[in-house]
Short mmCIF file of C-alpha atoms in Angstrom, two decimals:
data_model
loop_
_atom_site.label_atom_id
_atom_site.label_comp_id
_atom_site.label_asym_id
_atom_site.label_seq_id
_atom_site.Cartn_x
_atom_site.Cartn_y
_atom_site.Cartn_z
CA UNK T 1 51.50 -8.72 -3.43
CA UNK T 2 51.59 -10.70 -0.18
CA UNK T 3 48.60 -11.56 1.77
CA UNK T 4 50.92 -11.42 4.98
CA UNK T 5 50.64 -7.55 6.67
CA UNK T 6 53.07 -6.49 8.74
CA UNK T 7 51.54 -5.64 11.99
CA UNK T 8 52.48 -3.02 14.88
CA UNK T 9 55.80 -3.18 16.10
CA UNK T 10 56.47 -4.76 19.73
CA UNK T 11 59.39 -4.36 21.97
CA UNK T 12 61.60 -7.25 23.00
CA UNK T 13 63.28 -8.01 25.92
CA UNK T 14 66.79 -6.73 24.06
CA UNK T 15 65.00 -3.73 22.69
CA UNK T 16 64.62 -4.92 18.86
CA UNK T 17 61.81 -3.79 16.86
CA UNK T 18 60.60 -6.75 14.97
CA UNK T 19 57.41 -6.17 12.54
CA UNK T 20 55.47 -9.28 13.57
CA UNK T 21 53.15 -11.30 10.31
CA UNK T 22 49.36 -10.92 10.53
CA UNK T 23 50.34 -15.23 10.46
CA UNK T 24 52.56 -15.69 13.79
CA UNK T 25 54.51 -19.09 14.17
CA UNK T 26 54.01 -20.06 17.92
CA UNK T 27 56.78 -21.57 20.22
CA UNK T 28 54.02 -23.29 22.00
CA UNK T 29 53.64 -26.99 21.14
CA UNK T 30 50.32 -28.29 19.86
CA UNK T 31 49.50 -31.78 19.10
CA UNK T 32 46.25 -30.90 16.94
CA UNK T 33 44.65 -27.53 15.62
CA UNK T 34 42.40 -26.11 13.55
CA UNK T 35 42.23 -22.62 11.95
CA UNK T 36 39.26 -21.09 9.70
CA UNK T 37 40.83 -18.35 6.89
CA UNK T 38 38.77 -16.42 4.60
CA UNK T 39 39.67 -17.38 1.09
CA UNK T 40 38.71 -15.91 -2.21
CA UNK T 41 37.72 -18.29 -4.84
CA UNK T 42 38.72 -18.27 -8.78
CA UNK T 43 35.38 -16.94 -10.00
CA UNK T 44 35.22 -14.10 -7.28
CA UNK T 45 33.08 -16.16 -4.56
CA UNK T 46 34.24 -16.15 -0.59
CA UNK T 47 34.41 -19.22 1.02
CA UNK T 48 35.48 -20.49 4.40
CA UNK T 49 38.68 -22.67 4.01
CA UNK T 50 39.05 -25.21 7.65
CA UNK T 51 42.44 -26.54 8.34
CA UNK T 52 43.11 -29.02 10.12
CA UNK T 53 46.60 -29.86 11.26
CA UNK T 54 47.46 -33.09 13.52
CA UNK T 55 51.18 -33.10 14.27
CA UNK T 56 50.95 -36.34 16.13
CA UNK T 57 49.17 -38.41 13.00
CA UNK T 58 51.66 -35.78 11.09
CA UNK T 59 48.47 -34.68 8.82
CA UNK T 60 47.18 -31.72 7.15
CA UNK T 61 43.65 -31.03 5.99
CA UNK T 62 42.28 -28.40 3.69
CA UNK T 63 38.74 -28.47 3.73
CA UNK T 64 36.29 -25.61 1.83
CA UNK T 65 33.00 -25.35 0.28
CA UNK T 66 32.66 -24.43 -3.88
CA UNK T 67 30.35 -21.39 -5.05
CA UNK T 68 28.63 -25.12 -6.65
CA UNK T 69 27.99 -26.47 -3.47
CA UNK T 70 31.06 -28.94 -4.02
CA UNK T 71 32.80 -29.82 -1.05
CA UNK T 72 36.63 -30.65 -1.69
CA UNK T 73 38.87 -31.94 0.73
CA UNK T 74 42.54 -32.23 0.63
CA UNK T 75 44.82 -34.45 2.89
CA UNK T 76 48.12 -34.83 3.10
CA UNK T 77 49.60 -37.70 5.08
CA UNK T 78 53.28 -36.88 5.76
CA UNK T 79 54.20 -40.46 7.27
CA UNK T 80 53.06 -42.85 4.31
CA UNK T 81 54.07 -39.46 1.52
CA UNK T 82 50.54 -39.58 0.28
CA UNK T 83 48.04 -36.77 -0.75
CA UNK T 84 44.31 -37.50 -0.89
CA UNK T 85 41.86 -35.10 -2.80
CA UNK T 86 37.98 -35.62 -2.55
CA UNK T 87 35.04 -33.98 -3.89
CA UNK T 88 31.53 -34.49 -3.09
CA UNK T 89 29.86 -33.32 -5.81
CA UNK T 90 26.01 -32.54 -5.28
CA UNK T 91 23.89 -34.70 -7.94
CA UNK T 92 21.41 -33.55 -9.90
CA UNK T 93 18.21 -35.50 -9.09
CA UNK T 94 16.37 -34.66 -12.29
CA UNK T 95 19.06 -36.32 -14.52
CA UNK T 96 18.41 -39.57 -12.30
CA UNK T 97 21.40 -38.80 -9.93
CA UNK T 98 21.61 -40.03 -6.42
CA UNK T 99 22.02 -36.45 -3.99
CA UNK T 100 25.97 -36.02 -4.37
CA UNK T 101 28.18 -38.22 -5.76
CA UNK T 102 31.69 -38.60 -3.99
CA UNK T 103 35.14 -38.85 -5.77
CA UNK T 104 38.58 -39.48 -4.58
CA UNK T 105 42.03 -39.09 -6.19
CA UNK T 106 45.06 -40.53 -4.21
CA UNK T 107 48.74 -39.43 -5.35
CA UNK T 108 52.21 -39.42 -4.19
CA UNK T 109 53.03 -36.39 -1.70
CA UNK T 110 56.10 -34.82 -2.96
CA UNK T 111 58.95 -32.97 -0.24
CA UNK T 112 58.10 -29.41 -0.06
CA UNK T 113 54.27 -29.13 -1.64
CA UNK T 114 52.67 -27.29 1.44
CA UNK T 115 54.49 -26.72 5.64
CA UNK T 116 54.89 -29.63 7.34
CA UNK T 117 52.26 -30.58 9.94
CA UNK T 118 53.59 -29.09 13.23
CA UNK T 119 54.71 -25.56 11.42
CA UNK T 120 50.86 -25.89 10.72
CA UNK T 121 49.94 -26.32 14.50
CA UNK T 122 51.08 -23.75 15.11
CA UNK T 123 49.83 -20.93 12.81
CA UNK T 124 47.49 -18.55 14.44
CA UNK T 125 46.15 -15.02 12.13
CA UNK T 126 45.52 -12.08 14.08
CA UNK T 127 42.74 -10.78 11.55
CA UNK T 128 40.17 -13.67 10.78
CA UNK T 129 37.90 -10.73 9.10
CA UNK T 130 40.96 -10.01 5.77
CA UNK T 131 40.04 -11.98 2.88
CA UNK T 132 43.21 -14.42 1.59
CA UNK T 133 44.51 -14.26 -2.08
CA UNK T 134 47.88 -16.32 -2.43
CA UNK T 135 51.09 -15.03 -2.70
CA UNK T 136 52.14 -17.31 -6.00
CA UNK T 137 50.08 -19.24 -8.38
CA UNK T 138 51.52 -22.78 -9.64
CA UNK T 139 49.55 -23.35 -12.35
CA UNK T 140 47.55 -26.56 -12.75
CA UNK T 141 48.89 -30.02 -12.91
CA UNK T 142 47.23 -32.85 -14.48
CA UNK T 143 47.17 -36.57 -13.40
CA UNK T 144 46.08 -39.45 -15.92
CA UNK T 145 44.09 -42.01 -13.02
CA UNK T 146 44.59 -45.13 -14.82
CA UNK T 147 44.62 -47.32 -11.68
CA UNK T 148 42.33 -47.98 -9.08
CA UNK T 149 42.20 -48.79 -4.86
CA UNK T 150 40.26 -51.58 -2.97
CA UNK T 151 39.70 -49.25 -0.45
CA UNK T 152 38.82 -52.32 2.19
CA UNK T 153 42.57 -52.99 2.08
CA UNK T 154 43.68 -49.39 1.92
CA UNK T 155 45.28 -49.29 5.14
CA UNK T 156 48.31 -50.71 3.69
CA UNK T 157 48.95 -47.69 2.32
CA UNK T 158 47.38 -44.95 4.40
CA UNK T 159 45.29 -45.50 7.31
CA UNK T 160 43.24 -42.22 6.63
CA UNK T 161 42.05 -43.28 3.00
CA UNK T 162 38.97 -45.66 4.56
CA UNK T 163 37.84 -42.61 6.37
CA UNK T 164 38.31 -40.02 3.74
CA UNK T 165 37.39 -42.01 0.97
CA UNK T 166 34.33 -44.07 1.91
CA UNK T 167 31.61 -42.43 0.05
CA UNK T 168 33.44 -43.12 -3.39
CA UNK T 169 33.64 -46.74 -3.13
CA UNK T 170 34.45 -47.71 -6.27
CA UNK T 171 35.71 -44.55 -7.44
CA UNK T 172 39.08 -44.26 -5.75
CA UNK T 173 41.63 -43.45 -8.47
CA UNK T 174 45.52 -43.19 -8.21
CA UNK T 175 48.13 -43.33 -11.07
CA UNK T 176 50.35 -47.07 -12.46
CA UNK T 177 53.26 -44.58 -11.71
CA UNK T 178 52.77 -43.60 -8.20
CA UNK T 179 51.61 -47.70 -7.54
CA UNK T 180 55.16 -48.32 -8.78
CA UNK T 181 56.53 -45.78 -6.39
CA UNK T 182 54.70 -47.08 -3.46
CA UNK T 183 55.70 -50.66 -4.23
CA UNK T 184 59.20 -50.11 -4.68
CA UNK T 185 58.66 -48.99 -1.08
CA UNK T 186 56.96 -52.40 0.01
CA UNK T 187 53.05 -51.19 0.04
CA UNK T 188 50.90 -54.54 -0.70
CA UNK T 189 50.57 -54.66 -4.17
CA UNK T 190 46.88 -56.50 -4.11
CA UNK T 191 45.33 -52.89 -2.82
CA UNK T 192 46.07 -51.61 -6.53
CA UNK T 193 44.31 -52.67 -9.82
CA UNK T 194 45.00 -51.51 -13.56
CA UNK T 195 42.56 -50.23 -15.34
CA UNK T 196 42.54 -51.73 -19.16
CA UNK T 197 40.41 -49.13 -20.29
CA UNK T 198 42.39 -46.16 -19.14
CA UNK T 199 45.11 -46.67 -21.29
CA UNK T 200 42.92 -45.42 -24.00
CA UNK T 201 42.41 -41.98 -22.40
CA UNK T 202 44.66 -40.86 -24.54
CA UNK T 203 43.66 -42.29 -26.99
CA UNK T 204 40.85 -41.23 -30.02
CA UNK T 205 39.12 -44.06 -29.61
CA UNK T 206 37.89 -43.50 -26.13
CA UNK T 207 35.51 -40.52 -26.11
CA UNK T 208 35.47 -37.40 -23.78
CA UNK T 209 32.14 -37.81 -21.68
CA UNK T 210 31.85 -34.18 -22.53
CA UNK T 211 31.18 -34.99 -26.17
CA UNK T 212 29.47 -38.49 -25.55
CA UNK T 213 25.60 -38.28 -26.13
CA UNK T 214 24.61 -41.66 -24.64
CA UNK T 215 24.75 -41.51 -20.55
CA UNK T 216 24.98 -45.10 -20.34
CA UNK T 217 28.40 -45.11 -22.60
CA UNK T 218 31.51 -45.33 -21.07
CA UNK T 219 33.82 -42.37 -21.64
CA UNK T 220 37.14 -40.39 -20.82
CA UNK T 221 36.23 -37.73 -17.79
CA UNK T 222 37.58 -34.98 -16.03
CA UNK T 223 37.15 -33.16 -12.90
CA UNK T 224 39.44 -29.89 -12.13
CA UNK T 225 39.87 -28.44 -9.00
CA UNK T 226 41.87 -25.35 -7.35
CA UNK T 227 43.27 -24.83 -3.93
CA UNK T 228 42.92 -21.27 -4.34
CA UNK T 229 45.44 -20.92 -0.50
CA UNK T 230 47.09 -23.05 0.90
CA UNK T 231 50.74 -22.33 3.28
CA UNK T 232 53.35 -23.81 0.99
CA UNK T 233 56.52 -22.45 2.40
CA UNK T 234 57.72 -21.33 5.76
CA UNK T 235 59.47 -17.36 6.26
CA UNK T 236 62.28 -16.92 7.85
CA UNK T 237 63.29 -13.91 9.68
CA UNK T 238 66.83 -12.69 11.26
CA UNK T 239 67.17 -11.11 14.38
CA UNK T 240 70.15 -10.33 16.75
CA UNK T 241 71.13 -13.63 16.91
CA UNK T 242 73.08 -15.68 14.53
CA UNK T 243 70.41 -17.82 12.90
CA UNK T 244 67.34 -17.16 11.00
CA UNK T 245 63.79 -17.97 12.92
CA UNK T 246 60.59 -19.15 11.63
CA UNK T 247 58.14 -16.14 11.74
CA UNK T 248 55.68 -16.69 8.86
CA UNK T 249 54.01 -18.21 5.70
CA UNK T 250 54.07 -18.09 2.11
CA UNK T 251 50.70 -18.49 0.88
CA UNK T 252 50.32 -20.59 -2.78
CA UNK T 253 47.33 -21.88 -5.20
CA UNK T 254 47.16 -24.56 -7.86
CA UNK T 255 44.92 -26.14 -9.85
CA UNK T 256 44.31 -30.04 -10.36
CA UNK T 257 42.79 -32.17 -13.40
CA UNK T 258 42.02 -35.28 -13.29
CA UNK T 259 41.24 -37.46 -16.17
CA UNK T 260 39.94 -40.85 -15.77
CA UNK T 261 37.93 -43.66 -16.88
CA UNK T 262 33.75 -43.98 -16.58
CA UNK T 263 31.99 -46.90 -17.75
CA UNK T 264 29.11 -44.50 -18.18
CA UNK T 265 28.87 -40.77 -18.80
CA UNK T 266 26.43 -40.16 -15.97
CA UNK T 267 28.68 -40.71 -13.37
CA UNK T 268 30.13 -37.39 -15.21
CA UNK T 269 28.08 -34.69 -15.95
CA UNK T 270 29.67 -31.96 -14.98
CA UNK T 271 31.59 -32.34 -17.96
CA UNK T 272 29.01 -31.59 -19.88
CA UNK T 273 29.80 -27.95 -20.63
CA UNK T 274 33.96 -28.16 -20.43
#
């Protein structure tokens, strides 16, 4: 069922009824917004969801807070076609863990994943009370990271990366078929570095942190994450005129896992129980 309502019906200057979306398109032009939706989460939890949209920079941000006390963020940089996810993930001081521990995942940004930046500007909701649930699941996609970032020379491939992607340091992961991608397109290849010991994460002899006893041995991990709504597609309406206009959003989830390489398990115990 769709999380856009209709809403009460308003009378145009030619007299045409039009059922307006509880999400309204704007004709005004904004450079940078930000808009604060209610979203239900996969194990029943509310959470805030931020979004950020800066048509200028041609960015979008999804920003929300697990029932865990994870914080994930999502960017997407339109100009430079790449997607940035990052989760700080809160530590667990009795295991000998700092107080979070910060990952980031960088990947390609295929045409057509969420609205483009200034359709995003301009979203308003007339209800900031309704709870979301998207209107179509996409199922979860998995990415093998078996590359790595300097991220003190990531600016040759995004310029928001540095600021998104500090607190992971060394643990900036992206995939040897998305580096091709982005060197076919003339990215400085020196910002990218193989990582021997991914190759095996497919591999028996490189074992799951989640069935790895020692913390200090290096092992295959995972992380998983959903976007539980997001705007993936814009709605078009017709009205007396001959062309369709923009007068909505359709709202989608997905889900995310990551698998990549530790050189010790406690850099990944959250996989403890998976």
């Amino acid at each position: 069922m769709s999380s856009l309502v209709m809403n009460a019906r308003v009378t145009l200057p030619a007299s045409v009824q039009i059922a307006f979306v509880v999400f309204t398109l704007l004709l005004s032009v904004s450079v940078c917004s930000q808009l604060t939706v209610l979203v239900r989460l996969s194990d029943g939890q509310i959470t805030e969801e931020l979004l950020v949209s800066d048509s200028e920079k041609d960015t979008v941000t999804v920003e929300f807070r697990q029932t865990d006390g994870t914080l994930i963020t999502f960017l997407s940089d339109f100009k430079r076609h790449v997607k940035i996810f990052r989760a700080l993930v809160l530590g667990e001081p009795e295991k000998g863990q700092s107080q979070y521990q910060a990952l980031c995942f960088i990947t390609h940004l295929d045409y057509g994943e969420l609205i483009p930046s200034e359709a995003m500007a301009r979203l308003r909701q007339k209800n900031p009370h309704v709870v979301r649930s998207a209107d179509e699941r996409r199922g979860v996609e998995e990415f093998t990271m078996n590359a790595v970032l300097n991220i003190s020379r990531s600016w040759h491939l995004s310029t928001h990366i540095h600021n998104v992607c500090r607190d992971a340091r060394d643990l900036v992961y992206t995939r040897q078929q998305d580096v091709k991608y982005w060197l076919d397109k003339g990215v400085e290849g020196s910002i990218f570095e193989v990582v021997p010991q991914a190759q095996s994460l497919n591999v028996t002899g490189l074992q799951s942190c989640s069935s790895t006893t020692d913390p200090w041995q290096p092992c295959a991990c995972s992380y998983r994450l959903n976007l539980e709504w997001f705007p993936c597609q814009l709605k078009y309406c017709r009205g007396q005129g001959p062309n369709p206009y923009k007068c909505g959003i359709k709202s989608c989830s997905k889900g995310y896992r990551f698998d990549f390489y530790t050189p010790h398990k406690q850099l990944c115990l959250w996989d403890e129980d998976t």
